[in-house]
Amino acid sequence: IAGITQAPTSQILAAGRRMTLRCTQDMRHNAMYWYRQDLGLGLRLIHYSNTAGTTGKGEVPDGYSVSRANTDDFPLTLASAVPSQTSVYFCASSKQNAGAGNNEQFFGPGTRLTVL
Amino acid sequence: SQQGEEDPQALSIQEGENATMNCSYKTSINNLQWYRQNSGRGLVHLILIRSNEREKHSGRLRVTLDTSKKSSSLLITASRAADTASYFCATGSGGSNYKLTFGKGTLLTVNP
């Protein structure tokens, strides 16, 4: 694989169910991010990870959790899905070399999630 | 909360014309980036301009940055139908995590 992959491509989920969105990158990037994109609201950061073993909260973290056990994988979990979590979810990564100022992000293709 | 705000929200032009999109932001930045998103796809990085730069070119793209006005513009020259997409600005404010804050985007339609 080259770049970032996300799985599944789309999912319809009953409210109250648990769901994990998967994200894997093969670029050995330090930082990874999860965004949700909603019409009229643009991209909003859910959680991020600067490096393996660390995570942080973004703008809209409630109802979501993440883990970063290794460099390549950054799964996003919805413990108990609610209809307001219907959205398109994008995973991204960046090199994030400290001091380089080059923090361009590379995005996955997205997961379209519908919670009924 | 959005740091960058694009203007206009939507822009429709004819093939061959130039397209200009603007971005305003609120706080000091280390760099500003522009991304493109085709319908149903992920965002793709176009260009990055650092806070000490005023203008940058990449192919048919020209980006300007005015830190005194906290604004940037993206110019696409000689537009093509394939340029039809949403364009987002994103600001990076440094620190230890290099998080980006994205605007809501400009939807550009280039009519053949």
PDB file of C-alpha atoms in Angstrom:
ATOM      1  CA  ILE A   1       0.000   0.000   0.000  1.00  0.00           C
ATOM      2  CA  ALA A   2       1.099   3.549  -0.521  1.00  0.00           C
ATOM      3  CA  GLY A   3      -0.237   6.417   1.542  1.00  0.00           C
ATOM      4  CA  ILE A   4      -3.187   6.116   3.878  1.00  0.00           C
ATOM      5  CA  THR A   5      -5.941   3.554   3.789  1.00  0.00           C
ATOM      6  CA  GLN A   6      -9.210   3.614   5.673  1.00  0.00           C
ATOM      7  CA  ALA A   7     -11.746   0.878   6.320  1.00  0.00           C
ATOM      8  CA  PRO A   8     -14.583   0.415   5.871  1.00  0.00           C
ATOM      9  CA  THR A   9     -15.426   2.644   2.903  1.00  0.00           C
ATOM     10  CA  SER A  10     -18.943   3.050   4.219  1.00  0.00           C
ATOM     11  CA  GLN A  11     -21.049   1.666   7.022  1.00  0.00           C
ATOM     12  CA  ILE A  12     -24.627   1.822   8.224  1.00  0.00           C
ATOM     13  CA  LEU A  13     -24.836   1.342  11.965  1.00  0.00           C
ATOM     14  CA  ALA A  14     -27.658   1.054  14.469  1.00  0.00           C
ATOM     15  CA  ALA A  15     -27.615   3.592  17.285  1.00  0.00           C
ATOM     16  CA  GLY A  16     -26.013   2.232  20.427  1.00  0.00           C
ATOM     17  CA  ARG A  17     -23.627  -0.083  18.582  1.00  0.00           C
ATOM     18  CA  ARG A  18     -19.876   0.080  18.936  1.00  0.00           C
ATOM     19  CA  MET A  19     -17.839   0.792  15.811  1.00  0.00           C
ATOM     20  CA  THR A  20     -14.134   1.092  15.047  1.00  0.00           C
ATOM     21  CA  LEU A  21     -12.922   2.927  11.981  1.00  0.00           C
ATOM     22  CA  ARG A  22      -9.505   1.775  10.851  1.00  0.00           C
ATOM     23  CA  CYS A  23      -6.680   3.887   9.500  1.00  0.00           C
ATOM     24  CA  THR A  24      -3.238   2.718   8.388  1.00  0.00           C
ATOM     25  CA  GLN A  25      -0.360   4.671   6.832  1.00  0.00           C
ATOM     26  CA  ASP A  26       2.880   3.348   5.387  1.00  0.00           C
ATOM     27  CA  MET A  27       4.807   6.619   5.165  1.00  0.00           C
ATOM     28  CA  ARG A  28       6.300   6.363   8.676  1.00  0.00           C
ATOM     29  CA  HIS A  29       4.718   9.695   9.548  1.00  0.00           C
ATOM     30  CA  ASN A  30       4.889  10.719  13.173  1.00  0.00           C
ATOM     31  CA  ALA A  31       1.544  12.444  13.439  1.00  0.00           C
ATOM     32  CA  MET A  32      -1.948  11.200  12.644  1.00  0.00           C
ATOM     33  CA  TYR A  33      -5.342  12.837  12.800  1.00  0.00           C
ATOM     34  CA  TRP A  34      -9.046  12.064  12.643  1.00  0.00           C
ATOM     35  CA  TYR A  35     -11.510  14.572  11.199  1.00  0.00           C
ATOM     36  CA  ARG A  36     -15.194  14.551  10.561  1.00  0.00           C
ATOM     37  CA  GLN A  37     -16.660  16.456   7.646  1.00  0.00           C
ATOM     38  CA  ASP A  38     -20.238  17.675   7.730  1.00  0.00           C
ATOM     39  CA  LEU A  39     -22.050  19.818   5.200  1.00  0.00           C
ATOM     40  CA  GLY A  40     -21.733  23.476   6.080  1.00  0.00           C
ATOM     41  CA  LEU A  41     -19.270  22.825   8.904  1.00  0.00           C
ATOM     42  CA  GLY A  42     -16.119  21.899   7.038  1.00  0.00           C
ATOM     43  CA  LEU A  43     -13.516  19.630   8.610  1.00  0.00           C
ATOM     44  CA  ARG A  44     -13.361  19.397  12.362  1.00  0.00           C
ATOM     45  CA  LEU A  45     -10.577  17.674  14.262  1.00  0.00           C
ATOM     46  CA  ILE A  46     -11.728  14.855  16.536  1.00  0.00           C
ATOM     47  CA  HIS A  47      -8.471  13.454  17.939  1.00  0.00           C
ATOM     48  CA  TYR A  48      -4.831  13.521  16.997  1.00  0.00           C
ATOM     49  CA  SER A  49      -1.581  11.783  17.827  1.00  0.00           C
ATOM     50  CA  ASN A  50       1.818  13.472  17.612  1.00  0.00           C
ATOM     51  CA  THR A  51       3.698  10.198  17.872  1.00  0.00           C
ATOM     52  CA  ALA A  52       3.122   6.552  18.722  1.00  0.00           C
ATOM     53  CA  GLY A  53       1.960   6.174  22.294  1.00  0.00           C
ATOM     54  CA  THR A  54       0.445   9.658  22.624  1.00  0.00           C
ATOM     55  CA  THR A  55      -2.977  11.052  21.739  1.00  0.00           C
ATOM     56  CA  GLY A  56      -4.775  14.345  22.199  1.00  0.00           C
ATOM     57  CA  LYS A  57      -8.255  15.796  21.920  1.00  0.00           C
ATOM     58  CA  GLY A  58      -9.302  17.972  19.040  1.00  0.00           C
ATOM     59  CA  GLU A  59     -12.267  20.256  18.594  1.00  0.00           C
ATOM     60  CA  VAL A  60     -15.038  17.612  18.811  1.00  0.00           C
ATOM     61  CA  PRO A  61     -13.744  14.620  20.829  1.00  0.00           C
ATOM     62  CA  ASP A  62     -16.893  13.664  22.758  1.00  0.00           C
ATOM     63  CA  GLY A  63     -18.191  10.192  21.937  1.00  0.00           C
ATOM     64  CA  TYR A  64     -14.936   9.137  20.276  1.00  0.00           C
ATOM     65  CA  SER A  65     -11.742   7.478  21.458  1.00  0.00           C
ATOM     66  CA  VAL A  66      -8.451   6.681  19.739  1.00  0.00           C
ATOM     67  CA  SER A  67      -5.305   4.690  20.385  1.00  0.00           C
ATOM     68  CA  ARG A  68      -1.837   4.790  18.837  1.00  0.00           C
ATOM     69  CA  ALA A  69      -0.092   1.551  19.702  1.00  0.00           C
ATOM     70  CA  ASN A  70       2.350   1.858  16.784  1.00  0.00           C
ATOM     71  CA  THR A  71       3.400   4.322  14.089  1.00  0.00           C
ATOM     72  CA  ASP A  72       1.223   2.940  11.312  1.00  0.00           C
ATOM     73  CA  ASP A  73      -2.246   2.490  12.840  1.00  0.00           C
ATOM     74  CA  PHE A  74      -4.655   4.987  14.362  1.00  0.00           C
ATOM     75  CA  PRO A  75      -8.121   3.477  14.939  1.00  0.00           C
ATOM     76  CA  LEU A  76     -11.105   5.627  15.898  1.00  0.00           C
ATOM     77  CA  THR A  77     -13.760   4.045  18.096  1.00  0.00           C
ATOM     78  CA  LEU A  78     -17.345   5.073  18.671  1.00  0.00           C
ATOM     79  CA  ALA A  79     -18.279   3.329  21.905  1.00  0.00           C
ATOM     80  CA  SER A  80     -22.034   3.800  21.528  1.00  0.00           C
ATOM     81  CA  ALA A  81     -22.978   5.415  18.236  1.00  0.00           C
ATOM     82  CA  VAL A  82     -25.606   8.156  18.045  1.00  0.00           C
ATOM     83  CA  PRO A  83     -27.308   9.619  14.947  1.00  0.00           C
ATOM     84  CA  SER A  84     -25.383  12.908  15.315  1.00  0.00           C
ATOM     85  CA  GLN A  85     -22.222  10.956  14.530  1.00  0.00           C
ATOM     86  CA  THR A  86     -23.464  10.398  10.995  1.00  0.00           C
ATOM     87  CA  SER A  87     -20.696  11.978   8.941  1.00  0.00           C
ATOM     88  CA  VAL A  88     -17.775  11.377   6.635  1.00  0.00           C
ATOM     89  CA  TYR A  89     -14.627  10.569   8.595  1.00  0.00           C
ATOM     90  CA  PHE A  90     -11.156  11.293   7.283  1.00  0.00           C
ATOM     91  CA  CYS A  91      -7.868  10.081   8.649  1.00  0.00           C
ATOM     92  CA  ALA A  92      -4.717  12.051   7.874  1.00  0.00           C
ATOM     93  CA  SER A  93      -1.028  11.958   8.681  1.00  0.00           C
ATOM     94  CA  SER A  94       1.929  14.323   8.564  1.00  0.00           C
ATOM     95  CA  LYS A  95       5.699  13.988   8.921  1.00  0.00           C
ATOM     96  CA  GLN A  96       5.839  16.610  11.615  1.00  0.00           C
ATOM     97  CA  ASN A  97       9.576  17.034  11.856  1.00  0.00           C
ATOM     98  CA  ALA A  98      10.042  19.373  14.779  1.00  0.00           C
ATOM     99  CA  GLY A  99      11.391  22.699  13.633  1.00  0.00           C
ATOM    100  CA  ALA A 100      10.946  21.962   9.930  1.00  0.00           C
ATOM    101  CA  GLY A 101       7.629  23.787   9.752  1.00  0.00           C
ATOM    102  CA  ASN A 102       6.495  21.352   7.113  1.00  0.00           C
ATOM    103  CA  ASN A 103       3.258  19.960   8.423  1.00  0.00           C
ATOM    104  CA  GLU A 104       1.332  19.231   5.245  1.00  0.00           C
ATOM    105  CA  GLN A 105      -1.190  16.502   5.807  1.00  0.00           C
ATOM    106  CA  PHE A 106      -1.950  13.482   3.666  1.00  0.00           C
ATOM    107  CA  PHE A 107      -5.533  12.264   3.726  1.00  0.00           C
ATOM    108  CA  GLY A 108      -7.167   8.902   3.389  1.00  0.00           C
ATOM    109  CA  PRO A 109     -10.187   8.348   1.142  1.00  0.00           C
ATOM    110  CA  GLY A 110     -12.689   8.624   3.982  1.00  0.00           C
ATOM    111  CA  THR A 111     -15.341   6.484   5.642  1.00  0.00           C
ATOM    112  CA  ARG A 112     -18.985   7.396   5.179  1.00  0.00           C
ATOM    113  CA  LEU A 113     -20.824   6.461   8.376  1.00  0.00           C
ATOM    114  CA  THR A 114     -24.575   6.522   8.848  1.00  0.00           C
ATOM    115  CA  VAL A 115     -26.021   5.963  12.309  1.00  0.00           C
ATOM    116  CA  LEU A 116     -29.717   5.140  12.368  1.00  0.00           C
TER     117      LEU A 116
ATOM    118  CA  SER B   1     -14.033  26.901  15.928  1.00  0.00           C
ATOM    119  CA  GLN B   2     -12.820  27.680  12.415  1.00  0.00           C
ATOM    120  CA  GLN B   3      -9.593  29.638  12.149  1.00  0.00           C
ATOM    121  CA  GLY B   4      -9.730  30.121   8.402  1.00  0.00           C
ATOM    122  CA  GLU B   5     -12.768  31.296   6.512  1.00  0.00           C
ATOM    123  CA  GLU B   6     -12.887  31.037   2.741  1.00  0.00           C
ATOM    124  CA  ASP B   7     -14.631  33.483   0.488  1.00  0.00           C
ATOM    125  CA  PRO B   8     -16.662  33.062  -1.612  1.00  0.00           C
ATOM    126  CA  GLN B   9     -18.511  29.934  -0.489  1.00  0.00           C
ATOM    127  CA  ALA B  10     -19.140  29.047  -4.118  1.00  0.00           C
ATOM    128  CA  LEU B  11     -17.674  30.241  -7.416  1.00  0.00           C
ATOM    129  CA  SER B  12     -18.730  29.344 -10.943  1.00  0.00           C
ATOM    130  CA  ILE B  13     -16.590  30.300 -13.932  1.00  0.00           C
ATOM    131  CA  GLN B  14     -15.967  29.317 -17.541  1.00  0.00           C
ATOM    132  CA  GLU B  15     -13.050  27.216 -18.656  1.00  0.00           C
ATOM    133  CA  GLY B  16     -10.020  29.381 -19.403  1.00  0.00           C
ATOM    134  CA  GLU B  17     -10.923  32.055 -16.862  1.00  0.00           C
ATOM    135  CA  ASN B  18      -8.978  32.684 -13.677  1.00  0.00           C
ATOM    136  CA  ALA B  19     -10.418  31.734 -10.298  1.00  0.00           C
ATOM    137  CA  THR B  20      -9.571  33.592  -7.107  1.00  0.00           C
ATOM    138  CA  MET B  21     -10.445  32.338  -3.663  1.00  0.00           C
ATOM    139  CA  ASN B  22      -9.732  34.144  -0.427  1.00  0.00           C
ATOM    140  CA  CYS B  23      -9.058  33.017   3.108  1.00  0.00           C
ATOM    141  CA  SER B  24      -9.102  35.078   6.273  1.00  0.00           C
ATOM    142  CA  TYR B  25      -7.863  33.909   9.653  1.00  0.00           C
ATOM    143  CA  LYS B  26      -7.867  35.229  13.171  1.00  0.00           C
ATOM    144  CA  THR B  27      -4.669  34.453  15.057  1.00  0.00           C
ATOM    145  CA  SER B  28      -0.974  34.480  14.209  1.00  0.00           C
ATOM    146  CA  ILE B  29       0.216  31.556  12.125  1.00  0.00           C
ATOM    147  CA  ASN B  30       3.392  29.706  11.188  1.00  0.00           C
ATOM    148  CA  ASN B  31       2.123  28.741   7.782  1.00  0.00           C
ATOM    149  CA  LEU B  32      -0.998  28.582   5.670  1.00  0.00           C
ATOM    150  CA  GLN B  33      -1.872  25.744   3.354  1.00  0.00           C
ATOM    151  CA  TRP B  34      -4.377  25.178   0.581  1.00  0.00           C
ATOM    152  CA  TYR B  35      -6.019  21.853  -0.086  1.00  0.00           C
ATOM    153  CA  ARG B  36      -8.296  20.560  -2.796  1.00  0.00           C
ATOM    154  CA  GLN B  37     -11.111  18.035  -2.433  1.00  0.00           C
ATOM    155  CA  ASN B  38     -12.841  16.378  -5.329  1.00  0.00           C
ATOM    156  CA  SER B  39     -16.375  15.201  -4.639  1.00  0.00           C
ATOM    157  CA  GLY B  40     -16.399  12.079  -2.470  1.00  0.00           C
ATOM    158  CA  ARG B  41     -12.623  12.000  -2.039  1.00  0.00           C
ATOM    159  CA  GLY B  42     -10.053  12.937   0.580  1.00  0.00           C
ATOM    160  CA  LEU B  43      -8.254  16.264   0.654  1.00  0.00           C
ATOM    161  CA  VAL B  44      -5.082  16.734  -1.353  1.00  0.00           C
ATOM    162  CA  HIS B  45      -2.385  19.204  -0.373  1.00  0.00           C
ATOM    163  CA  LEU B  46      -1.743  21.895  -3.002  1.00  0.00           C
ATOM    164  CA  ILE B  47       0.663  24.446  -1.599  1.00  0.00           C
ATOM    165  CA  LEU B  48       2.121  25.740   1.653  1.00  0.00           C
ATOM    166  CA  ILE B  49       3.202  29.312   2.300  1.00  0.00           C
ATOM    167  CA  ARG B  50       5.170  30.240   5.394  1.00  0.00           C
ATOM    168  CA  SER B  51       4.442  33.311   7.477  1.00  0.00           C
ATOM    169  CA  ASN B  52       7.613  35.038   6.245  1.00  0.00           C
ATOM    170  CA  GLU B  53       6.679  34.527   2.580  1.00  0.00           C
ATOM    171  CA  ARG B  54       4.415  36.824   0.591  1.00  0.00           C
ATOM    172  CA  GLU B  55       3.851  34.877  -2.610  1.00  0.00           C
ATOM    173  CA  LYS B  56       4.359  31.384  -3.884  1.00  0.00           C
ATOM    174  CA  HIS B  57       3.776  29.697  -7.228  1.00  0.00           C
ATOM    175  CA  SER B  58       3.165  26.110  -8.234  1.00  0.00           C
ATOM    176  CA  GLY B  59       2.204  25.467 -11.836  1.00  0.00           C
ATOM    177  CA  ARG B  60      -1.080  27.309 -12.471  1.00  0.00           C
ATOM    178  CA  LEU B  61      -1.461  28.110  -8.780  1.00  0.00           C
ATOM    179  CA  ARG B  62      -0.422  31.344  -7.152  1.00  0.00           C
ATOM    180  CA  VAL B  63      -0.827  31.933  -3.427  1.00  0.00           C
ATOM    181  CA  THR B  64      -0.361  35.220  -1.633  1.00  0.00           C
ATOM    182  CA  LEU B  65      -0.192  35.865   2.077  1.00  0.00           C
ATOM    183  CA  ASP B  66      -0.721  39.154   3.865  1.00  0.00           C
ATOM    184  CA  THR B  67      -0.047  38.632   7.546  1.00  0.00           C
ATOM    185  CA  SER B  68      -0.927  42.238   8.390  1.00  0.00           C
ATOM    186  CA  LYS B  69      -4.441  41.633   7.087  1.00  0.00           C
ATOM    187  CA  LYS B  70      -4.492  38.006   8.173  1.00  0.00           C
ATOM    188  CA  SER B  71      -5.547  36.923   4.721  1.00  0.00           C
ATOM    189  CA  SER B  72      -4.451  34.739   1.838  1.00  0.00           C
ATOM    190  CA  SER B  73      -5.615  34.233  -1.701  1.00  0.00           C
ATOM    191  CA  LEU B  74      -5.392  31.307  -4.083  1.00  0.00           C
ATOM    192  CA  LEU B  75      -5.386  32.087  -7.784  1.00  0.00           C
ATOM    193  CA  ILE B  76      -5.887  29.349 -10.364  1.00  0.00           C
ATOM    194  CA  THR B  77      -5.024  30.605 -13.822  1.00  0.00           C
ATOM    195  CA  ALA B  78      -6.456  29.296 -17.099  1.00  0.00           C
ATOM    196  CA  SER B  79      -8.928  27.078 -15.282  1.00  0.00           C
ATOM    197  CA  ARG B  80      -9.993  23.703 -16.617  1.00  0.00           C
ATOM    198  CA  ALA B  81     -13.123  21.645 -16.032  1.00  0.00           C
ATOM    199  CA  ALA B  82     -10.930  19.248 -14.049  1.00  0.00           C
ATOM    200  CA  ASP B  83     -10.272  22.036 -11.521  1.00  0.00           C
ATOM    201  CA  THR B  84     -13.865  21.679 -10.341  1.00  0.00           C
ATOM    202  CA  ALA B  85     -13.542  20.850  -6.632  1.00  0.00           C
ATOM    203  CA  SER B  86     -13.759  22.321  -3.155  1.00  0.00           C
ATOM    204  CA  TYR B  87     -10.767  24.295  -1.982  1.00  0.00           C
ATOM    205  CA  PHE B  88      -9.853  24.689   1.668  1.00  0.00           C
ATOM    206  CA  CYS B  89      -7.359  26.836   3.459  1.00  0.00           C
ATOM    207  CA  ALA B  90      -5.759  25.543   6.636  1.00  0.00           C
ATOM    208  CA  THR B  91      -3.637  27.356   9.149  1.00  0.00           C
ATOM    209  CA  GLY B  92      -0.868  25.937  11.275  1.00  0.00           C
ATOM    210  CA  SER B  93       0.003  27.678  14.499  1.00  0.00           C
ATOM    211  CA  GLY B  94       3.112  25.785  15.463  1.00  0.00           C
ATOM    212  CA  GLY B  95       3.726  24.508  18.917  1.00  0.00           C
ATOM    213  CA  SER B  96       4.571  20.889  19.402  1.00  0.00           C
ATOM    214  CA  ASN B  97       1.755  19.310  17.480  1.00  0.00           C
ATOM    215  CA  TYR B  98       1.373  21.196  14.201  1.00  0.00           C
ATOM    216  CA  LYS B  99      -2.377  20.816  14.176  1.00  0.00           C
ATOM    217  CA  LEU B 100      -4.128  22.447  11.266  1.00  0.00           C
ATOM    218  CA  THR B 101      -7.412  24.298  11.443  1.00  0.00           C
ATOM    219  CA  PHE B 102      -9.455  24.120   8.261  1.00  0.00           C
ATOM    220  CA  GLY B 103     -11.938  26.577   6.847  1.00  0.00           C
ATOM    221  CA  LYS B 104     -15.303  25.556   5.425  1.00  0.00           C
ATOM    222  CA  GLY B 105     -14.121  25.692   1.834  1.00  0.00           C
ATOM    223  CA  THR B 106     -14.959  27.275  -1.501  1.00  0.00           C
ATOM    224  CA  LEU B 107     -16.789  25.148  -4.057  1.00  0.00           C
ATOM    225  CA  LEU B 108     -15.348  25.964  -7.480  1.00  0.00           C
ATOM    226  CA  THR B 109     -17.246  24.917 -10.588  1.00  0.00           C
ATOM    227  CA  VAL B 110     -15.486  25.322 -13.924  1.00  0.00           C
ATOM    228  CA  ASN B 111     -17.924  25.041 -16.799  1.00  0.00           C
ATOM    229  CA  PRO B 112     -16.609  23.622 -20.081  1.00  0.00           C
TER     230      PRO B 112
END
